CSV table of C-alpha atoms in Angstrom, one decimal:
chain,number,residue,atom,x,y,z
Q,1143,LEU,CA,13.8,40.6,-35.0
Q,1144,VAL,CA,10.2,39.9,-34.1
Q,1145,LEU,CA,10.8,36.2,-33.8
Q,1146,PHE,CA,13.8,36.9,-31.6
Q,1147,LEU,CA,11.8,39.2,-29.3
Q,1148,PHE,CA,9.0,36.6,-29.1
Q,1149,SER,CA,11.4,33.8,-28.2
Q,1150,PHE,CA,13.0,36.0,-25.6
Q,1151,LEU,CA,9.7,36.9,-24.0
Q,1152,LEU,CA,8.5,33.3,-24.0
Q,1153,ALA,CA,11.7,32.1,-22.3
Q,1154,GLY,CA,11.2,34.8,-19.7
Q,1155,LEU,CA,7.7,33.7,-19.0
Q,1156,ARG,CA,8.7,30.1,-18.6
Q,1157,ARG,CA,11.4,31.1,-16.2
Q,1158,SER,CA,9.0,33.2,-14.2
Q,1159,PHE,CA,6.5,30.4,-14.0
Q,1160,ARG,CA,9.2,27.9,-12.8
Q,1161,LEU,CA,10.3,30.4,-10.1
Q,1162,SER,CA,6.8,31.0,-8.9
Q,1163,ILE,CA,6.2,27.3,-8.5
Q,1164,ARG,CA,9.5,26.9,-6.7
Q,1165,ASP,CA,8.7,29.8,-4.3
Q,1166,LYS,CA,5.5,28.0,-3.2
Q,1167,LYS,CA,7.6,25.1,-2.1
Q,1168,THR,CA,5.2,22.6,-3.6
Q,1169,ASN,CA,5.6,20.0,-6.2
Q,1170,LYS,CA,2.8,19.5,-8.7
Q,1171,SER,CA,2.4,16.4,-11.0
Q,1172,MET,CA,0.1,15.8,-13.9
Q,1173,TYR,CA,-0.6,12.3,-14.9
Q,1174,GLU,CA,-2.5,11.2,-18.0
Q,1175,CYS,CA,-3.9,7.8,-19.1
Q,1176,LYS,CA,-6.1,6.6,-21.9
Q,1177,LYS,CA,-9.5,5.1,-21.4
Q,1178,SER,CA,-9.4,1.4,-20.7
Q,1179,GLU,CA,-11.8,-1.1,-19.3
Q,1180,GLN,CA,-9.0,-2.1,-16.8
Q,1181,TYR,CA,-9.2,1.3,-15.2
Q,1182,ASP,CA,-11.6,2.2,-12.4
Q,1183,THR,CA,-12.4,5.8,-13.0
Q,1184,ALA,CA,-11.8,6.5,-9.3
Q,1185,ASP,CA,-8.2,5.3,-9.7
Q,1186,VAL,CA,-7.3,7.3,-12.8
Q,1187,PRO,CA,-4.3,9.5,-11.9
Q,1188,THR,CA,-5.1,13.2,-11.8
Q,1189,TYR,CA,-3.5,16.5,-11.0
Q,1190,GLU,CA,-2.6,16.7,-7.4
Q,1191,GLU,CA,-0.8,19.4,-5.4
Q,1192,VAL,CA,1.8,18.1,-2.9
Q,1193,THR,CA,4.0,19.6,-0.3
Q,1194,SER,CA,6.9,18.4,1.9
Q,1195,TYR,CA,5.9,16.6,5.1
Q,1196,ARG,CA,8.0,15.4,7.9
Q,1197,ARG,CA,6.4,13.5,10.8
Q,1198,LYS,CA,6.7,15.2,14.2
Q,1199,HIS,CA,7.4,13.1,17.2
Q,1200,SER,CA,4.0,13.8,18.6
Q,1201,ASP,CA,2.3,12.7,15.3
Q,1202,ARG,CA,0.9,9.2,14.8
Q,1203,HIS,CA,2.9,7.0,12.5
Q,1204,ARG,CA,2.0,6.9,8.8
Q,1205,LEU,CA,0.1,3.7,7.8
Q,1206,VAL,CA,2.4,1.4,5.8
Q,1207,VAL,CA,0.7,-0.4,2.9
Q,1208,LEU,CA,2.3,-3.2,1.1
Q,1209,VAL,CA,1.0,-4.0,-2.4
Q,1210,GLY,CA,2.0,-6.8,-4.7
Q,1211,PRO,CA,0.7,-9.8,-6.6
Q,1212,THR,CA,-0.1,-13.1,-4.9
Q,1213,GLY,CA,3.0,-15.1,-4.0
Q,1214,VAL,CA,5.4,-12.2,-4.2
Q,1215,GLY,CA,6.2,-12.4,-0.5
Q,1216,LEU,CA,4.2,-9.8,1.3
Q,1217,ASN,CA,3.4,-12.0,4.3
Q,1218,GLU,CA,7.1,-13.0,4.7
Q,1219,LEU,CA,8.2,-9.4,4.7
Q,1220,LYS,CA,5.6,-8.4,7.2
Q,1221,ARG,CA,6.6,-11.3,9.4
Q,1222,LYS,CA,10.2,-10.3,9.3
Q,1223,LEU,CA,9.4,-6.7,10.3
Q,1224,LEU,CA,7.2,-7.9,13.2
Q,1225,ILE,CA,9.9,-10.2,14.5
Q,1226,SER,CA,12.7,-7.6,14.1
Q,1227,ASP,CA,10.8,-5.1,16.4
Q,1228,PRO,CA,7.5,-6.2,17.8
Q,1229,GLN,CA,7.2,-3.1,20.0
Q,1230,HIS,CA,7.4,-0.8,16.9
Q,1231,TYR,CA,5.6,-2.7,14.2
Q,1232,SER,CA,2.1,-4.3,14.4
Q,1233,VAL,CA,-0.7,-5.6,12.1
Q,1234,THR,CA,-4.4,-5.3,12.3
Q,1235,ILE,CA,-6.6,-8.0,13.9
Q,1236,PRO,CA,-9.3,-9.1,11.4
Q,1237,HIS,CA,-13.0,-9.6,12.1
Q,1238,THR,CA,-14.8,-12.8,11.3
Q,1239,SER,CA,-18.3,-14.2,11.8
Q,1240,ARG,CA,-17.2,-17.8,12.3
Q,1241,THR,CA,-17.3,-19.5,15.6
Q,1242,LYS,CA,-14.3,-19.2,17.9
Q,1243,ARG,CA,-12.2,-22.3,18.0
Q,1244,HIS,CA,-10.1,-23.7,20.9
Q,1245,PRO,CA,-7.7,-22.2,21.9
Q,1246,GLU,CA,-8.4,-18.9,20.1
Q,1247,THR,CA,-9.0,-15.7,22.1
Q,1248,ASP,CA,-11.3,-12.9,21.0
Q,1249,GLY,CA,-9.3,-9.9,20.0
Q,1250,VAL,CA,-6.1,-11.9,19.5
Q,1251,GLU,CA,-6.4,-14.0,16.4
Q,1252,TYR,CA,-9.7,-12.4,15.3
Q,1253,HIS,CA,-12.5,-10.2,16.5
Q,1254,PHE,CA,-15.4,-12.6,16.6
Q,1255,ILE,CA,-18.8,-11.0,15.9
Q,1256,SER,CA,-22.1,-12.3,14.7
Q,1257,LYS,CA,-23.0,-12.6,11.0
Q,1258,HIS,CA,-25.8,-10.1,11.6
Q,1259,LEU,CA,-23.4,-7.5,13.1
Q,1260,PHE,CA,-20.9,-8.2,10.3
Q,1261,GLU,CA,-23.4,-7.5,7.6
Q,1262,ALA,CA,-24.5,-4.3,9.4
Q,1263,ASP,CA,-20.9,-3.1,9.5
Q,1264,ILE,CA,-20.6,-3.8,5.8
Q,1265,GLN,CA,-23.6,-1.6,5.1
Q,1266,ASN,CA,-22.0,1.1,7.3
Q,1267,ASN,CA,-18.7,0.9,5.3
Q,1268,LYS,CA,-16.7,-0.1,8.4
Q,1269,PHE,CA,-14.4,-2.4,6.4
Q,1270,ILE,CA,-11.6,-1.6,4.1
Q,1271,GLU,CA,-11.9,-5.1,2.7
Q,1272,HIS,CA,-14.2,-8.1,3.4
Q,1273,GLY,CA,-15.1,-11.4,1.8
Q,1274,GLU,CA,-16.8,-14.7,2.5
Q,1275,TYR,CA,-15.1,-18.1,2.9
Q,1276,LYS,CA,-16.9,-21.4,3.6
Q,1277,GLY,CA,-20.1,-19.5,4.7
Q,1278,ASN,CA,-18.3,-17.1,7.1
Q,1279,TYR,CA,-17.3,-13.5,6.7
Q,1280,TYR,CA,-13.8,-12.2,7.1
Q,1281,GLY,CA,-12.7,-8.6,6.9
Q,1282,THR,CA,-10.3,-5.8,8.0
Q,1283,SER,CA,-11.9,-2.8,9.6
Q,1284,PHE,CA,-10.8,0.8,9.5
Q,1285,ASP,CA,-11.1,0.8,13.3
Q,1286,SER,CA,-8.5,-2.0,13.5
Q,1287,ILE,CA,-6.0,0.3,11.7
Q,1288,ARG,CA,-6.8,3.1,14.1
Q,1289,SER,CA,-6.3,0.8,17.1
Q,1290,VAL,CA,-2.7,0.0,16.0
Q,1291,LEU,CA,-1.9,3.6,15.2
Q,1292,SER,CA,-3.3,4.8,18.6
Q,1293,LYS,CA,-0.7,2.7,20.3
Q,1294,ASN,CA,2.1,4.7,18.7
Q,1295,LYS,CA,3.0,1.7,16.5
Q,1296,VAL,CA,3.6,1.4,12.7
Q,1297,CYS,CA,0.6,-0.4,11.2
Q,1298,LEU,CA,1.6,-2.8,8.4
Q,1299,LEU,CA,-1.2,-3.6,6.0
Q,1300,ASP,CA,-1.4,-5.4,2.7
Q,1301,VAL,CA,-4.4,-4.8,0.4
Q,1302,GLN,CA,-5.4,-5.0,-3.2
Q,1303,PRO,CA,-4.3,-1.8,-5.0
Q,1304,HIS,CA,-7.9,-0.8,-6.0
Q,1305,LEU,CA,-8.5,-0.2,-2.2
Q,1306,LEU,CA,-5.8,2.4,-1.9
Q,1307,LYS,CA,-8.2,5.2,-2.7
Q,1308,HIS,CA,-10.1,4.4,0.5
Q,1309,LEU,CA,-6.9,4.7,2.6
Q,1310,ARG,CA,-5.5,7.9,1.0
Q,1311,THR,CA,-6.7,10.3,3.7
Q,1312,ALA,CA,-5.2,12.8,6.0
Q,1313,GLU,CA,-5.9,10.5,8.9
Q,1314,PHE,CA,-3.8,7.6,7.6
Q,1315,LYS,CA,-1.3,9.3,5.4
Q,1316,PRO,CA,-0.4,5.9,3.8
Q,1317,TYR,CA,3.1,5.2,2.6
Q,1318,VAL,CA,2.7,2.7,-0.2
Q,1319,VAL,CA,5.4,0.1,-1.1
Q,1320,PHE,CA,5.0,-2.0,-4.2
Q,1321,VAL,CA,6.7,-5.3,-3.9
Q,1322,LYS,CA,7.3,-6.8,-7.4
Q,1323,PRO,CA,8.7,-10.2,-8.4
Q,1324,PRO,CA,12.0,-10.6,-10.2
Q,1325,THR,CA,12.2,-12.1,-13.7
Q,1326,ILE,CA,10.4,-15.3,-14.4
Q,1327,GLU,CA,13.7,-17.0,-14.8
Q,1328,ARG,CA,14.7,-16.1,-11.2
Q,1329,LEU,CA,11.3,-17.2,-10.0
Q,1330,ARG,CA,11.9,-20.6,-11.5
Q,1331,GLU,CA,15.3,-20.8,-9.9
Q,1332,THR,CA,14.4,-19.6,-6.4
Q,1333,ARG,CA,10.7,-20.6,-5.8
Q,1334,SER,CA,10.2,-23.9,-7.5
Q,1335,ASN,CA,10.2,-25.7,-4.1
Q,1336,ALA,CA,8.3,-22.9,-2.2
Q,1337,LYS,CA,4.6,-22.8,-1.5
Q,1338,VAL,CA,2.0,-20.1,-2.0
Q,1339,ILE,CA,-0.9,-19.4,0.4
Q,1340,SER,CA,-4.1,-19.7,-1.6
Q,1341,GLY,CA,-6.1,-17.1,0.4
Q,1342,LYS,CA,-6.1,-14.7,3.4
Q,1343,GLU,CA,-9.1,-16.4,5.0
Q,1344,ASP,CA,-7.4,-19.7,5.3
Q,1345,LYS,CA,-3.7,-19.1,6.1
Q,1346,ASN,CA,-3.1,-22.9,6.5
Q,1347,SER,CA,-4.1,-23.6,2.9
Q,1348,SER,CA,-1.0,-23.6,0.6
Q,1349,LYS,CA,0.2,-25.3,-2.5
Q,1350,PRO,CA,3.5,-25.5,-4.5
Q,1351,PHE,CA,4.2,-22.8,-7.1
Q,1352,THR,CA,3.4,-23.8,-10.7
Q,1353,GLU,CA,4.6,-22.3,-14.0
Q,1354,GLU,CA,1.2,-20.8,-14.3
Q,1355,ASP,CA,1.6,-19.1,-10.9
Q,1356,PHE,CA,4.9,-17.5,-12.0
Q,1357,GLN,CA,3.4,-16.3,-15.2
Q,1358,GLU,CA,0.3,-14.9,-13.4
Q,1359,MET,CA,2.6,-13.2,-10.8
Q,1360,ILE,CA,4.5,-11.4,-13.6
Q,1361,ARG,CA,1.3,-10.4,-15.4
Q,1362,ALA,CA,-0.5,-9.2,-12.3
Q,1363,SER,CA,2.6,-7.1,-11.3
Q,1364,GLN,CA,2.7,-5.4,-14.7
Q,1365,VAL,CA,-1.0,-4.6,-14.5
Q,1366,MET,CA,-0.6,-3.2,-11.0
Q,1367,GLU,CA,2.3,-1.0,-11.9
Q,1368,LEU,CA,0.6,0.3,-15.0
Q,1369,GLN,CA,-2.7,1.1,-13.3
Q,1370,TYR,CA,-1.6,2.2,-9.9
Q,1371,GLY,CA,2.1,3.1,-10.2
Q,1372,HIS,CA,1.4,6.7,-9.6
Q,1373,LEU,CA,0.4,5.8,-6.0
Q,1374,PHE,CA,3.5,3.8,-5.2
Q,1375,GLU,CA,6.2,5.7,-3.2
Q,1376,LYS,CA,8.7,2.9,-3.2
Q,1377,VAL,CA,9.2,-0.2,-5.4
Q,1378,ILE,CA,11.1,-3.2,-4.1
Q,1379,VAL,CA,12.0,-6.2,-6.2
Q,1380,ASN,CA,11.8,-9.3,-4.0
Q,1381,ASP,CA,14.5,-11.3,-5.7
Q,1382,ASP,CA,16.1,-12.3,-2.3
Q,1383,LEU,CA,13.9,-12.1,0.7
Q,1384,MET,CA,16.6,-11.0,3.2
Q,1385,VAL,CA,17.9,-8.3,0.8
Q,1386,ALA,CA,14.3,-7.1,0.2
Q,1387,PHE,CA,13.6,-7.0,3.9
Q,1388,ILE,CA,16.7,-4.9,4.7
Q,1389,GLU,CA,15.8,-2.5,1.9
Q,1390,LEU,CA,12.2,-2.3,3.2
Q,1391,LYS,CA,13.3,-1.7,6.8
Q,1392,GLN,CA,15.7,1.0,5.8
Q,1393,THR,CA,13.0,2.7,3.7
Q,1394,LEU,CA,10.5,2.7,6.6
Q,1395,ARG,CA,13.1,4.2,8.9
Q,1396,LYS,CA,13.5,7.1,6.5
Q,1397,VAL,CA,9.7,7.5,6.4
Q,1398,GLU,CA,9.8,8.3,10.1
Q,1399,THR,CA,12.9,10.6,10.0
Q,1400,GLU,CA,13.0,12.3,6.6
Q,1401,SER,CA,10.7,14.6,4.6
Q,1402,HIS,CA,8.5,13.2,1.9
Q,1403,TRP,CA,6.0,14.6,-0.6
Q,1404,VAL,CA,2.3,14.2,0.4
Q,1405,PRO,CA,-0.9,15.8,-0.8
Q,1406,VAL,CA,-1.3,19.3,0.6
Q,1407,SER,CA,-4.6,18.3,2.4
Q,1408,TRP,CA,-2.7,15.7,4.4
Q,1409,ALA,CA,-0.2,18.2,5.8
Q,1410,HIS,CA,-2.8,20.9,6.7
Q,1411,SER,CA,-5.3,18.8,8.5
């Protein structure tokens, strides 16, 4: 009898707890992971309270962040989105310290600034990402993201996943899409004659895919999903570029018209 009463009371407490959580209209998730040298402590998934958010017509668009391993097709997907609706989608204009070339225009291909100013902006944390290539700096600034959003456009950005923590703010409200490769067998079938861009800084530098590229793409994808999967709101397998593009565009349309879970701090700012 004592055991029966204890079980009955425990069940009632569990039910009351579930009801109290439901009444708050919030969804809470707890993630756990073991210590690993692969994990940046700032990226370790933690307890986070979320609430339902639906963009108002007067609100700025949410930043759309595409994440995926090199060669998976992020540039191709961005290009298709831009071509499909250039008045609605846009990308950031990067900064560089290199000399402007003919017929480049400042503020079109790049924002051309001096090396001294670039280094000062690095010190002032004005870049979400930056690097050096052939003695010149290249980078994407936070202000370049704000510039796109201020024009009432959807800003498309692709970054390394460890940078997501700098974008997860109430200002940007990023919607993160993870683009992953298909099986290595499908990669061999569909991309053996394709080429991969070797780096962001030199978009004209490309080379044919190798077996090592395919293996690295699969490995990097697995690591990204393991380490940062809790930040991905949508996962798309890029087996067929057109199919992946259609799925991505449909997903982004829902981001603008439907409710989604976001951290409480994003909705109340």
